[in-house]
Amino acid sequence: MEKKILVERETYEKNGKTFYSYFVKGTLRRKPVKASMSPMDIGGYAVLDIVFGNAMTAELVITPYELHDEKSGRTINGNSYAVRSTDENGEVFECKIKPYRNSDKMLLQMLLK
């Protein structure tokens, strides 16, 4: 059975308003790290509120992909990410997310190894 990886959220204040930040936590070389995550576009924050509901964690879903460029012959591999939750009725809610910065992408890749 694979280990379930969680996306967590916490609140922060900016200009008198409360917002959520989203991240995956872990430890690398005995140092605690956070890889910040964000929705694919600004409207995705409303979708994330629905996915998380009243919870502060949701499951990270990792989907590998492979793209083949016929002109160059190159193959590009990577992962796409989503956050998923299931309510008490068994209904599944999901929203695509991405690492916030390149450094977050690198941290996430190290955490997933």
Coordinates of N, CA and C in Angstrom, one line a residue:
M1 N 0.8 -1.2 0.0 CA 0.0 0.0 0.0 C 0.9 1.3 0.0
E2 N 0.6 2.2 -0.9 CA 1.4 3.4 -1.0 C 1.0 4.3 0.2
K3 N 2.0 5.1 0.6 CA 1.8 6.1 1.6 C 1.0 7.2 1.1
K4 N 0.0 7.7 1.8 CA -0.8 8.8 1.4 C -0.1 10.1 1.8
I5 N 0.1 10.9 0.8 CA 0.8 12.2 0.9 C -0.3 13.3 1.1
L6 N -0.2 14.1 2.1 CA -1.2 15.2 2.3 C -0.8 16.5 1.9
V7 N -1.7 17.3 1.4 CA -1.5 18.7 1.2 C -2.2 19.4 2.4
E8 N -1.5 20.3 3.0 CA -2.0 20.9 4.2 C -2.3 22.4 3.9
R9 N -3.1 23.0 4.7 CA -3.3 24.4 4.5 C -3.3 25.1 5.9
E10 N -2.9 26.4 5.9 CA -2.9 27.2 7.1 C -3.3 28.6 6.7
T11 N -3.8 29.3 7.7 CA -4.2 30.7 7.4 C -3.1 31.7 7.6
Y12 N -3.2 32.8 6.9 CA -2.3 33.9 7.1 C -3.1 35.2 6.9
E13 N -2.6 36.3 7.5 CA -3.3 37.6 7.3 C -2.6 38.5 6.4
K14 N -3.3 39.2 5.5 CA -2.8 40.2 4.6 C -3.8 41.3 4.4
N15 N -3.4 42.5 4.7 CA -4.3 43.7 4.5 C -5.6 43.5 5.3
G16 N -5.5 42.9 6.4 CA -6.7 42.8 7.3 C -7.6 41.6 6.9
K17 N -7.2 40.8 5.9 CA -8.0 39.7 5.4 C -7.3 38.4 5.7
T18 N -8.1 37.3 5.9 CA -7.5 36.0 6.2 C -7.5 35.2 4.9
F19 N -6.4 34.5 4.6 CA -6.3 33.7 3.4 C -5.7 32.4 3.8
Y20 N -5.7 31.4 2.9 CA -5.0 30.1 3.1 C -3.8 30.0 2.2
S21 N -2.8 29.3 2.8 CA -1.6 28.9 2.0 C -1.7 27.4 2.0
Y22 N -1.2 26.8 0.9 CA -1.3 25.3 0.7 C 0.2 24.8 0.5
F23 N 0.5 23.6 1.1 CA 1.8 23.1 1.1 C 1.9 21.6 1.4
V24 N 3.0 21.0 1.0 CA 3.3 19.7 1.4 C 4.5 19.8 2.3
K25 N 4.5 19.1 3.4 CA 5.6 19.2 4.4 C 6.3 17.9 4.4
G26 N 7.6 18.0 4.8 CA 8.4 16.8 4.9 C 9.7 17.2 5.5
T27 N 10.6 16.2 5.6 CA 12.0 16.4 6.1 C 13.0 15.9 5.1
L28 N 14.0 16.8 4.8 CA 15.1 16.4 3.9 C 16.4 16.7 4.7
R29 N 17.2 15.6 4.8 CA 18.5 15.7 5.5 C 18.3 16.3 6.9
R30 N 17.3 15.8 7.6 CA 16.9 16.2 8.9 C 16.5 17.6 9.1
K31 N 16.1 18.3 8.0 CA 15.7 19.6 8.0 C 14.2 19.7 7.5
P32 N 13.3 20.3 8.4 CA 11.9 20.4 7.9 C 11.7 21.4 6.8
V33 N 11.0 20.9 5.8 CA 10.8 21.8 4.6 C 9.3 21.8 4.2
K34 N 8.9 22.9 3.5 CA 7.5 23.0 3.0 C 7.6 23.3 1.5
A35 N 6.9 22.6 0.7 CA 6.8 22.9 -0.8 C 5.4 23.6 -1.0
S36 N 5.4 24.8 -1.3 CA 4.2 25.6 -1.4 C 3.5 25.2 -2.7
M37 N 2.2 25.1 -2.7 CA 1.4 24.7 -3.8 C 0.3 25.8 -4.1
S38 N -0.1 25.8 -5.3 CA -1.2 26.8 -5.7 C -2.1 26.2 -6.7
P39 N -3.3 26.7 -6.9 CA -4.2 26.2 -8.0 C -3.6 26.7 -9.3
M40 N -4.2 26.1 -10.4 CA -3.7 26.4 -11.7 C -3.9 27.8 -12.1
D41 N -5.0 28.5 -11.6 CA -5.3 29.9 -11.9 C -5.9 30.5 -10.6
I42 N -6.1 31.8 -10.6 CA -6.6 32.5 -9.4 C -8.0 32.0 -9.0
G43 N -8.8 31.6 -9.9 CA -10.2 31.1 -9.6 C -10.1 29.8 -8.9
G44 N -9.0 29.1 -8.9 CA -8.9 27.8 -8.3 C -8.9 27.9 -6.8
Y45 N -8.7 29.0 -6.2 CA -8.7 29.1 -4.7 C -10.1 28.9 -4.2
A46 N -11.2 29.3 -4.9 CA -12.5 29.0 -4.5 C -12.8 27.5 -4.6
V47 N -12.2 26.8 -5.7 CA -12.4 25.4 -5.8 C -11.7 24.7 -4.7
L48 N -10.5 25.1 -4.3 CA -9.7 24.5 -3.2 C -10.5 24.6 -1.9
D49 N -11.2 25.8 -1.7 CA -12.1 25.9 -0.5 C -13.2 24.8 -0.4
I50 N -13.7 24.5 -1.6 CA -14.7 23.4 -1.7 C -14.1 22.0 -1.4
V51 N -12.9 21.8 -2.0 CA -12.2 20.5 -1.9 C -11.9 20.3 -0.4
F52 N -11.3 21.3 0.3 CA -10.9 21.1 1.6 C -12.1 21.1 2.6
G53 N -13.2 21.8 2.3 CA -14.3 21.9 3.2 C -13.8 22.5 4.5
N54 N -14.1 21.8 5.6 CA -13.7 22.3 6.9 C -12.4 21.7 7.4
A55 N -11.8 20.8 6.5 CA -10.6 20.1 6.9 C -9.4 21.0 6.6
M56 N -8.3 20.7 7.2 CA -7.0 21.4 7.0 C -6.0 20.5 6.2
T57 N -6.4 19.3 5.8 CA -5.6 18.5 5.0 C -6.5 17.8 3.9
A58 N -5.9 17.5 2.8 CA -6.5 16.7 1.7 C -5.4 15.9 1.0
E59 N -5.8 14.8 0.3 CA -4.9 13.9 -0.3 C -4.2 14.5 -1.6
L60 N -2.9 14.4 -1.7 CA -2.2 14.7 -2.9 C -2.3 13.6 -3.9
V61 N -2.8 13.9 -5.1 CA -2.9 12.9 -6.2 C -1.8 13.2 -7.2
I62 N -1.0 12.2 -7.5 CA 0.1 12.4 -8.5 C -0.2 11.6 -9.7
T63 N -0.2 12.2 -10.9 CA -0.5 11.5 -12.2 C 0.7 11.7 -13.1
P64 N 1.5 10.6 -13.3 CA 2.6 10.7 -14.3 C 2.1 11.0 -15.7
Y65 N 2.9 11.7 -16.5 CA 2.6 11.9 -17.9 C 3.9 11.7 -18.7
E66 N 3.7 11.5 -20.0 CA 4.8 11.4 -21.0 C 4.3 12.0 -22.3
L67 N 5.1 13.0 -22.7 CA 4.8 13.7 -24.0 C 5.9 13.4 -25.0
H68 N 5.5 13.0 -26.2 CA 6.5 12.7 -27.2 C 6.4 13.8 -28.4
D69 N 7.5 14.5 -28.6 CA 7.6 15.5 -29.7 C 8.0 14.7 -30.9
E70 N 7.1 14.6 -31.9 CA 7.5 13.8 -33.1 C 8.6 14.5 -33.9
K71 N 8.6 15.9 -33.9 CA 9.6 16.6 -34.7 C 11.0 16.4 -34.2
S72 N 11.2 16.5 -32.9 CA 12.5 16.4 -32.4 C 12.8 15.0 -31.9
G73 N 11.8 14.2 -31.7 CA 12.0 12.9 -31.2 C 12.2 12.8 -29.7
R74 N 12.1 13.9 -29.0 CA 12.3 14.0 -27.6 C 11.0 13.5 -26.8
T75 N 11.3 12.9 -25.7 CA 10.2 12.5 -24.8 C 10.3 13.2 -23.5
I76 N 9.3 13.9 -23.1 CA 9.3 14.6 -21.8 C 8.4 13.9 -20.8
N77 N 9.0 13.6 -19.6 CA 8.3 12.9 -18.6 C 8.0 13.9 -17.4
G78 N 7.0 13.7 -16.7 CA 6.7 14.6 -15.5 C 5.5 14.1 -14.8
N79 N 5.1 14.9 -13.8 CA 3.9 14.6 -13.0 C 3.0 15.8 -13.0
S80 N 1.7 15.5 -13.0 CA 0.7 16.5 -12.7 C 0.1 16.2 -11.3
Y81 N -0.4 17.3 -10.7 CA -0.8 17.1 -9.3 C -2.2 17.6 -9.1
A82 N -2.9 17.0 -8.2 CA -4.2 17.5 -7.8 C -4.4 17.2 -6.3
V83 N -5.4 17.9 -5.7 CA -5.7 17.6 -4.3 C -7.1 17.1 -4.3
R84 N -7.4 16.0 -3.5 CA -8.7 15.3 -3.5 C -9.2 15.1 -2.1
S85 N -10.5 15.2 -2.0 CA -11.1 14.8 -0.7 C -12.4 14.1 -1.0
T86 N -12.9 13.3 -0.1 CA -14.2 12.6 -0.2 C -15.1 13.0 1.0
D87 N -16.3 13.4 0.7 CA -17.2 13.8 1.8 C -17.9 12.5 2.4
E88 N -18.7 12.8 3.5 CA -19.3 11.7 4.2 C -20.3 10.9 3.4
N89 N -20.7 11.4 2.2 CA -21.6 10.6 1.3 C -20.8 9.9 0.2
G90 N -19.5 10.0 0.2 CA -18.7 9.3 -0.7 C -18.4 10.1 -2.0
E91 N -18.9 11.4 -2.1 CA -18.7 12.2 -3.2 C -17.2 12.7 -3.2
V92 N -16.6 12.6 -4.4 CA -15.2 13.0 -4.5 C -15.1 14.4 -5.1
F93 N -14.2 15.3 -4.4 CA -14.0 16.6 -4.9 C -12.5 16.7 -5.2
E94 N -12.1 17.4 -6.4 CA -10.7 17.4 -6.8 C -10.4 18.7 -7.5
C95 N -9.2 19.2 -7.3 CA -8.7 20.4 -7.9 C -7.3 20.2 -8.3
K96 N -7.0 20.6 -9.6 CA -5.6 20.5 -10.0 C -4.8 21.6 -9.3
I97 N -3.5 21.3 -8.9 CA -2.6 22.2 -8.3 C -1.2 22.1 -8.9
K98 N -0.4 23.0 -8.6 CA 1.0 23.0 -9.1 C 1.9 23.6 -8.0
P99 N 3.2 23.2 -8.1 CA 4.2 23.9 -7.2 C 4.2 25.4 -7.5
Y100 N 4.3 26.2 -6.4 CA 4.1 27.6 -6.5 C 5.3 28.2 -7.3
R101 N 6.5 27.8 -6.9 CA 7.8 28.4 -7.6 C 8.6 27.2 -8.1
N102 N 9.6 27.4 -8.8 CA 10.5 26.4 -9.3 C 11.2 25.7 -8.1
S103 N 11.5 26.5 -7.0 CA 12.2 25.9 -5.9 C 11.2 24.9 -5.2
D104 N 9.9 25.2 -5.2 CA 8.9 24.4 -4.6 C 8.8 23.1 -5.4
K105 N 8.9 23.2 -6.7 CA 8.9 22.0 -7.6 C 10.1 21.1 -7.2
M106 N 11.2 21.6 -7.0 CA 12.4 20.8 -6.7 C 12.2 20.2 -5.3
L107 N 11.7 20.9 -4.3 CA 11.5 20.4 -3.0 C 10.5 19.2 -3.1
L108 N 9.4 19.4 -3.8 CA 8.4 18.4 -3.9 C 9.0 17.1 -4.6
Q109 N 9.8 17.3 -5.6 CA 10.4 16.1 -6.3 C 11.3 15.4 -5.3
M110 N 12.0 16.1 -4.4 CA 12.9 15.4 -3.4 C 12.0 14.7 -2.4
L111 N 10.9 15.3 -2.0 CA 10.1 14.7 -0.9 C 9.4 13.5 -1.5
L112 N 9.1 13.4 -2.8 CA 8.4 12.3 -3.3 C 9.3 11.1 -3.6
K113 N 10.6 11.2 -3.5 CA 11.5 10.1 -3.8 C 11.5 9.1 -2.6

